[in-house]
Coordinates of C-alpha atoms in Angstrom, one line a residue:
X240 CA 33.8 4.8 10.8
X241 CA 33.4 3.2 7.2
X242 CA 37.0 4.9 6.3
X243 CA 38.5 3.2 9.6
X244 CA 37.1 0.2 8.3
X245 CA 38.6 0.2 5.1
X246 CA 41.9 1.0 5.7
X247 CA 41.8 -1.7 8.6
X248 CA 40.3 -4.0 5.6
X249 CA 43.2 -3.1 3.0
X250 CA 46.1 -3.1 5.0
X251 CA 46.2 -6.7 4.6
X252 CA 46.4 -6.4 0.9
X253 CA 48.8 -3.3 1.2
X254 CA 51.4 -6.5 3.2
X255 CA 51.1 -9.0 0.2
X256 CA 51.3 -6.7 -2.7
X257 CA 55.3 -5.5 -4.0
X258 CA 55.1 -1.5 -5.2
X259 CA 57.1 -1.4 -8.3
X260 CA 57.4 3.1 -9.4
X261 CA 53.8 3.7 -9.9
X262 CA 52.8 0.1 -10.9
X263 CA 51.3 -2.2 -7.7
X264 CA 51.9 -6.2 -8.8
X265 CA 50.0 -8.6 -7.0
X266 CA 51.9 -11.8 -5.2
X267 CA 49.6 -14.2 -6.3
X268 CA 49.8 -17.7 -4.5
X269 CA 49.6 -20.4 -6.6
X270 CA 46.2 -21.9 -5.1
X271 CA 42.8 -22.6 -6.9
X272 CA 41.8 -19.3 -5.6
X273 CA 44.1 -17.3 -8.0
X274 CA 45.1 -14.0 -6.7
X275 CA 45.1 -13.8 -3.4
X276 CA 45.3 -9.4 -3.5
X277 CA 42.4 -9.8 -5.5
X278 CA 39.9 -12.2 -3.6
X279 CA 40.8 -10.0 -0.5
X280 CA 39.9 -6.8 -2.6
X281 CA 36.6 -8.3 -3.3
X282 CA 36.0 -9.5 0.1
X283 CA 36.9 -6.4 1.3
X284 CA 34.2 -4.6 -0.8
X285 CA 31.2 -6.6 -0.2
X286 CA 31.9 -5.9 3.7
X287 CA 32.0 -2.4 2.8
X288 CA 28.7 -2.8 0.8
X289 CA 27.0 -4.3 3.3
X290 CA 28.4 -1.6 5.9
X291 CA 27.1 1.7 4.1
X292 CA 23.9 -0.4 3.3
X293 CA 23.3 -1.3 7.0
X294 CA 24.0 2.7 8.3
X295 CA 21.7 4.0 5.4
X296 CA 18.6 2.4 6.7
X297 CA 16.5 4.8 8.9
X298 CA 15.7 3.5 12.2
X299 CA 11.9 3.5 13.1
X300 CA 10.6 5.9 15.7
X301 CA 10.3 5.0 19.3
X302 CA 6.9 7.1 19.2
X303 CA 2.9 6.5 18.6
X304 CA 1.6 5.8 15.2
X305 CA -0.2 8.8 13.2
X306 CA -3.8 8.3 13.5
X307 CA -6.6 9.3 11.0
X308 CA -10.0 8.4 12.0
X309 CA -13.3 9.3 10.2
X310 CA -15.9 8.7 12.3
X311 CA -18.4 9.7 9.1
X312 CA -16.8 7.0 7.0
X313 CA -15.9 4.7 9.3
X314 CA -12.1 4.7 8.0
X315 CA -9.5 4.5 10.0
X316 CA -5.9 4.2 9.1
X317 CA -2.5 4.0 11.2
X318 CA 0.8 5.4 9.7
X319 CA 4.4 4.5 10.7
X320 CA 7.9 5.0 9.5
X321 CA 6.4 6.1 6.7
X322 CA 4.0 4.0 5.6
X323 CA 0.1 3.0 5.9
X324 CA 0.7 -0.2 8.4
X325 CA -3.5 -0.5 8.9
X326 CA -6.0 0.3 6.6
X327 CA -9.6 -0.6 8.1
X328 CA -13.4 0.1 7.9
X329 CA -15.4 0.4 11.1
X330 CA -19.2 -0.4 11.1
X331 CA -21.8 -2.1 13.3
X332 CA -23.4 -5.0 12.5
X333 CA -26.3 -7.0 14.2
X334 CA -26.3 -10.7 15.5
X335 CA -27.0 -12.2 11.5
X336 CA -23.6 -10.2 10.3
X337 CA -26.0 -7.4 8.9
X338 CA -24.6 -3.7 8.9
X339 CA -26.5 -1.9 10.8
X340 CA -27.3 1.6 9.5
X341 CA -27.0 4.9 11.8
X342 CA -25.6 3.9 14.9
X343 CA -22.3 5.6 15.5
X344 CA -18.6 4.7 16.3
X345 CA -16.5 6.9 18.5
X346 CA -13.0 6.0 19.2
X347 CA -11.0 6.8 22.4
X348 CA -7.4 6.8 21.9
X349 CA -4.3 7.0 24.3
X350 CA -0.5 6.7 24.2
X351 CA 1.8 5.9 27.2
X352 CA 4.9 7.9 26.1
X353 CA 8.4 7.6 27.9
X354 CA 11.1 4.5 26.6
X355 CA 8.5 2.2 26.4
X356 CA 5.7 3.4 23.9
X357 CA 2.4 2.1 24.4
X358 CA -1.1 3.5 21.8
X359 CA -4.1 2.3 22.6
X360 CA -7.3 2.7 20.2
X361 CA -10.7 1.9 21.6
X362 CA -14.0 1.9 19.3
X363 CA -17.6 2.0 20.3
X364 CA -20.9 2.4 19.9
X365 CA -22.1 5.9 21.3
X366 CA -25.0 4.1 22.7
X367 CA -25.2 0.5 23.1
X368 CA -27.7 -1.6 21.5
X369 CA -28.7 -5.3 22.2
X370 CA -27.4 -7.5 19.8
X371 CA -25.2 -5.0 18.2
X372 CA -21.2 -5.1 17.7
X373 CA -18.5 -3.2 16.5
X374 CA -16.9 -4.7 13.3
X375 CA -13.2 -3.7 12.4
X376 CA -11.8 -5.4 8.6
X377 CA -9.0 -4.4 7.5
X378 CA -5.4 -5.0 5.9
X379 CA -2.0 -4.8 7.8
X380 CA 0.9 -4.3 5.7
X381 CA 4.4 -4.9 7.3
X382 CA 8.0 -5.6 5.7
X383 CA 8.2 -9.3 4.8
X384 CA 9.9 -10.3 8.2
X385 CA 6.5 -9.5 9.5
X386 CA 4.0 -12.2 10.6
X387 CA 1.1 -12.9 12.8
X388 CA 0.9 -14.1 16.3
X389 CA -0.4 -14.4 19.6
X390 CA -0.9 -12.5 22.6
X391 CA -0.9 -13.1 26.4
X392 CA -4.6 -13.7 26.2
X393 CA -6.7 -15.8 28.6
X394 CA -6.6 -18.9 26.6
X395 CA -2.5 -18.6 27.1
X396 CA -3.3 -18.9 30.8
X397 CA -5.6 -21.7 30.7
X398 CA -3.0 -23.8 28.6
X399 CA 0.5 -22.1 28.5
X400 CA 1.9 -22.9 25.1
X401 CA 4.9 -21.6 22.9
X402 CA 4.0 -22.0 19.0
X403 CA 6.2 -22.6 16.5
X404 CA 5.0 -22.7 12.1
X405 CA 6.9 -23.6 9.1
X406 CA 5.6 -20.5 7.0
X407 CA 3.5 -18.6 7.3
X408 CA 0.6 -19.2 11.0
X409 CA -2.7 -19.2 10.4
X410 CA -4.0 -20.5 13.5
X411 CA -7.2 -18.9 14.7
X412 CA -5.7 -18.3 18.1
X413 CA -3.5 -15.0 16.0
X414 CA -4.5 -11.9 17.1
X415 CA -1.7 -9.4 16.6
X416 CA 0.9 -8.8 13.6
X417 CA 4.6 -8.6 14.6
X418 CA 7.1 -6.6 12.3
X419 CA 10.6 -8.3 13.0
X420 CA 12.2 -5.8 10.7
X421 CA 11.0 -2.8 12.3
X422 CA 10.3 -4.6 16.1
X423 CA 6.7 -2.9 16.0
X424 CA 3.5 -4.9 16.7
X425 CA -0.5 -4.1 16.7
X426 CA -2.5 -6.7 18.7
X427 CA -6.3 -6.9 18.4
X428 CA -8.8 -8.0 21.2
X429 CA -7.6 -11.7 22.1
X430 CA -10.1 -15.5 22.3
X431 CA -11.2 -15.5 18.7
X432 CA -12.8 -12.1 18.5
X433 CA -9.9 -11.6 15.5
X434 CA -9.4 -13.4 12.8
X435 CA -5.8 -12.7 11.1
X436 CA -4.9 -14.0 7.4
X437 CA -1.7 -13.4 5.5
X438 CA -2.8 -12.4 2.6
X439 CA 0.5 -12.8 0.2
X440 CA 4.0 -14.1 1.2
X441 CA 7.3 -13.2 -0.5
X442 CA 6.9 -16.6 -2.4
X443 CA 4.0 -16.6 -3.8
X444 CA 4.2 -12.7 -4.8
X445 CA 8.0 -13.9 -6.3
X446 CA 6.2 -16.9 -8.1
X447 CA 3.8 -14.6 -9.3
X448 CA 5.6 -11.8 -10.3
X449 CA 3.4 -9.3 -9.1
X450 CA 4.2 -5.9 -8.4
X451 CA 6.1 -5.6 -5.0
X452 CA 7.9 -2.4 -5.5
X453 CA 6.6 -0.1 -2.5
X454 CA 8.5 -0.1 0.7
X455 CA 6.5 -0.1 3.7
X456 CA 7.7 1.6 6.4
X457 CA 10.9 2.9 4.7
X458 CA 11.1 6.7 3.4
X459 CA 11.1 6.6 -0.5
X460 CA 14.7 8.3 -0.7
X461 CA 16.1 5.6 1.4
X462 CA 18.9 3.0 -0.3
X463 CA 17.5 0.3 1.9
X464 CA 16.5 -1.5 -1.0
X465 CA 20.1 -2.3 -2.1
X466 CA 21.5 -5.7 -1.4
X467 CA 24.9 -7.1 -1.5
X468 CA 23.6 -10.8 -2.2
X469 CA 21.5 -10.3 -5.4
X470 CA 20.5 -13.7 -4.9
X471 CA 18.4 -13.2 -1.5
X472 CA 15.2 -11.6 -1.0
X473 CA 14.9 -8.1 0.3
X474 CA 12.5 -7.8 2.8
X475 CA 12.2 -3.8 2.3
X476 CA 10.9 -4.2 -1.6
X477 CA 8.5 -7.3 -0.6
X478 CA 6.2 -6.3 1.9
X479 CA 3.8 -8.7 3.5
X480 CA 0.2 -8.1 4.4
X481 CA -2.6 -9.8 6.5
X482 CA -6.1 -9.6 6.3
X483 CA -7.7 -8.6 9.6
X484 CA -11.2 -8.5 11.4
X485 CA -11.8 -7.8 14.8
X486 CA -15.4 -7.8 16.7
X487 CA -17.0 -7.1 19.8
X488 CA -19.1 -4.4 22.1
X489 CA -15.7 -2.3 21.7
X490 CA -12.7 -3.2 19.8
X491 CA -8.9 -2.1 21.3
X492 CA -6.1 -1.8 19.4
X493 CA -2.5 -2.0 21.1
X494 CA 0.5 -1.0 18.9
X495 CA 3.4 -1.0 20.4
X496 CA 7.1 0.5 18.4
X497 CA 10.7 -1.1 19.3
X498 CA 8.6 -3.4 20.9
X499 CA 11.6 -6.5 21.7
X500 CA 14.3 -3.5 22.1
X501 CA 12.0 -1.3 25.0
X502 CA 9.5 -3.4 25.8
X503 CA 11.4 -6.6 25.7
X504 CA 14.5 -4.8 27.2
X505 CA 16.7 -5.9 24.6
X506 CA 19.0 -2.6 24.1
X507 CA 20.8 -3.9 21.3
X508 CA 18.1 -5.6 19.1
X509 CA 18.6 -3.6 16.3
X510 CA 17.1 -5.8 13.6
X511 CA 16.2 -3.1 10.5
X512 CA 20.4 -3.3 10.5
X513 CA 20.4 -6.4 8.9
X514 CA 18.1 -9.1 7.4
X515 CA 17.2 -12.7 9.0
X516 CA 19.8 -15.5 7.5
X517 CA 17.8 -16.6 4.4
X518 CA 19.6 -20.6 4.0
X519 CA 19.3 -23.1 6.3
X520 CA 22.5 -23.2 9.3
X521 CA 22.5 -27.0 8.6
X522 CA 21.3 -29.1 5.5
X523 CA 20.1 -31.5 7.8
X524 CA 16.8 -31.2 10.0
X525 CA 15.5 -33.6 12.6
X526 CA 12.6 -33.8 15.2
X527 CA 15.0 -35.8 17.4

């Protein structure tokens, strides 16, 4: 495919250009742009770039997440496309917020498995007590196309709403983490019994200069870190994360892989192909 593409890319240039024994002189046209052979050389390059880039990336699984759950610890983490996307504690606390000590936590999973994927992961107390709940904190780690939102939940029925942010939500209505990159999501139980917070966003970790090396969610021998425009952000080196507690007599947690492309029925959503437009489409922006 990418050698079909190259020679369909070249053969432009092969027309313009005047073979002379072994030497190949450029027509150049007498424009600003300087040689014409040349700028379509370049051109021609960057598409390939961008090509091999795009068919290097592995896609994520359309299958469950890995689960480990210690029930003696109370640690429980959920692995995808290679990489730790929850990392939580489990523990009971009382109605003042204090851990209660010796009750246990026993979890109750399920998958719906077919084209559209479906994990389910239910916590709770082996025997209930009065007063007592199941705490779940935690941190989410997705690529930085990932952010929170909201599920169907019963306060979406009582006042049917679509959201919309500039950055980063932190409305207290967010109850689920979507990963735009890799079309997953994990949803938590819904009406204020989670509380989501993005921890650090690409920004602030670029302002910062802290350490953003590790790809979530991308094999460490992949090339998915390479990008053509050097002067955009790659969304594979910069994960984002979220802070996340959940509460309640049980706690369920929905995750959910190619969640727009099966579950959305959106064949060709294929978004770890390419990366969200980074610059405006207009320099111009108006509520009217």
């Amino acid at each position: 495919m990418i050698v079909k593409l190259v020679i369909s890319l070249l053969l432009p240039i092969a027309i313009i250009t005047l073979v002379i024994g072994k030497e190949i002189v450029p027509i150049t046209v007498p424009t600003r742009l300087g040689s014409l052979p040349l700028l379509l050389l370049s051109v021609c390059l960057a598409l390939v770039g961008r090509v091999a880039a795009a068919e290097t990336l592995p896609p994520p699984p359309n299958e469950p997440a890995t689960v480990e759950w210690n029930a003696g610890q109370g640690v429980l983490k959920l692995r995808y496309h290679g990489g730790v996307i929850l990392n939580a504690t489990l523990h009971a606390e009382d109605a003042t917020g204090k851990p209660v000590a010796g009750v246990a936590i026993q979890s109750d999973p399920s998958a719906t498995t077919g084209e559209k994927v479906e994990q389910r992961l239910k916590f709770t107390l082996e025997e209930a007590k009065e007063g007592v709940t199941v705490v779940l904190r935690g941190t989410v780690t997705g690529s930085g196309e990932a952010f929170p939102a909201e599920t169907g939940s019963e306060a979406q029925k009582r006042f049917p709403l679509v959201r919309t942010s500039v950055g980063m939500s932190h409305s207290l209505r967010n109850n689920a983490v979507y990963d735009r990159r890799w079309d997953w999501m994990l949803a938590g139980p819904a009406d204020g019994t989670t509380r989501i917070e993005p921890a650090i966003s690409n920004k602030e970790r670029s302002a910062s200069g802290a350490d953003a090396s590790r790809s979530v969610g991308v094999p460490p021998t992949s090339s998915a870190n390479a990008t053509p425009d050097s002067g955009r952000v790659d969304s594979n080196k910069q994960p984002n994360t979220f802070t996340w507690e959940s509460r309640g007599a049980a706690i369920e947690l929905v995750f959910r892989p190619r969640f727009y492309q099966k579950h959305k029925e959106l064949a060709y959503f294929e978004p770890w192909t390419y990366q969200v437009w980074k610059a405006p489409v207009t320099g111009y922006c108006t509520w009217w």
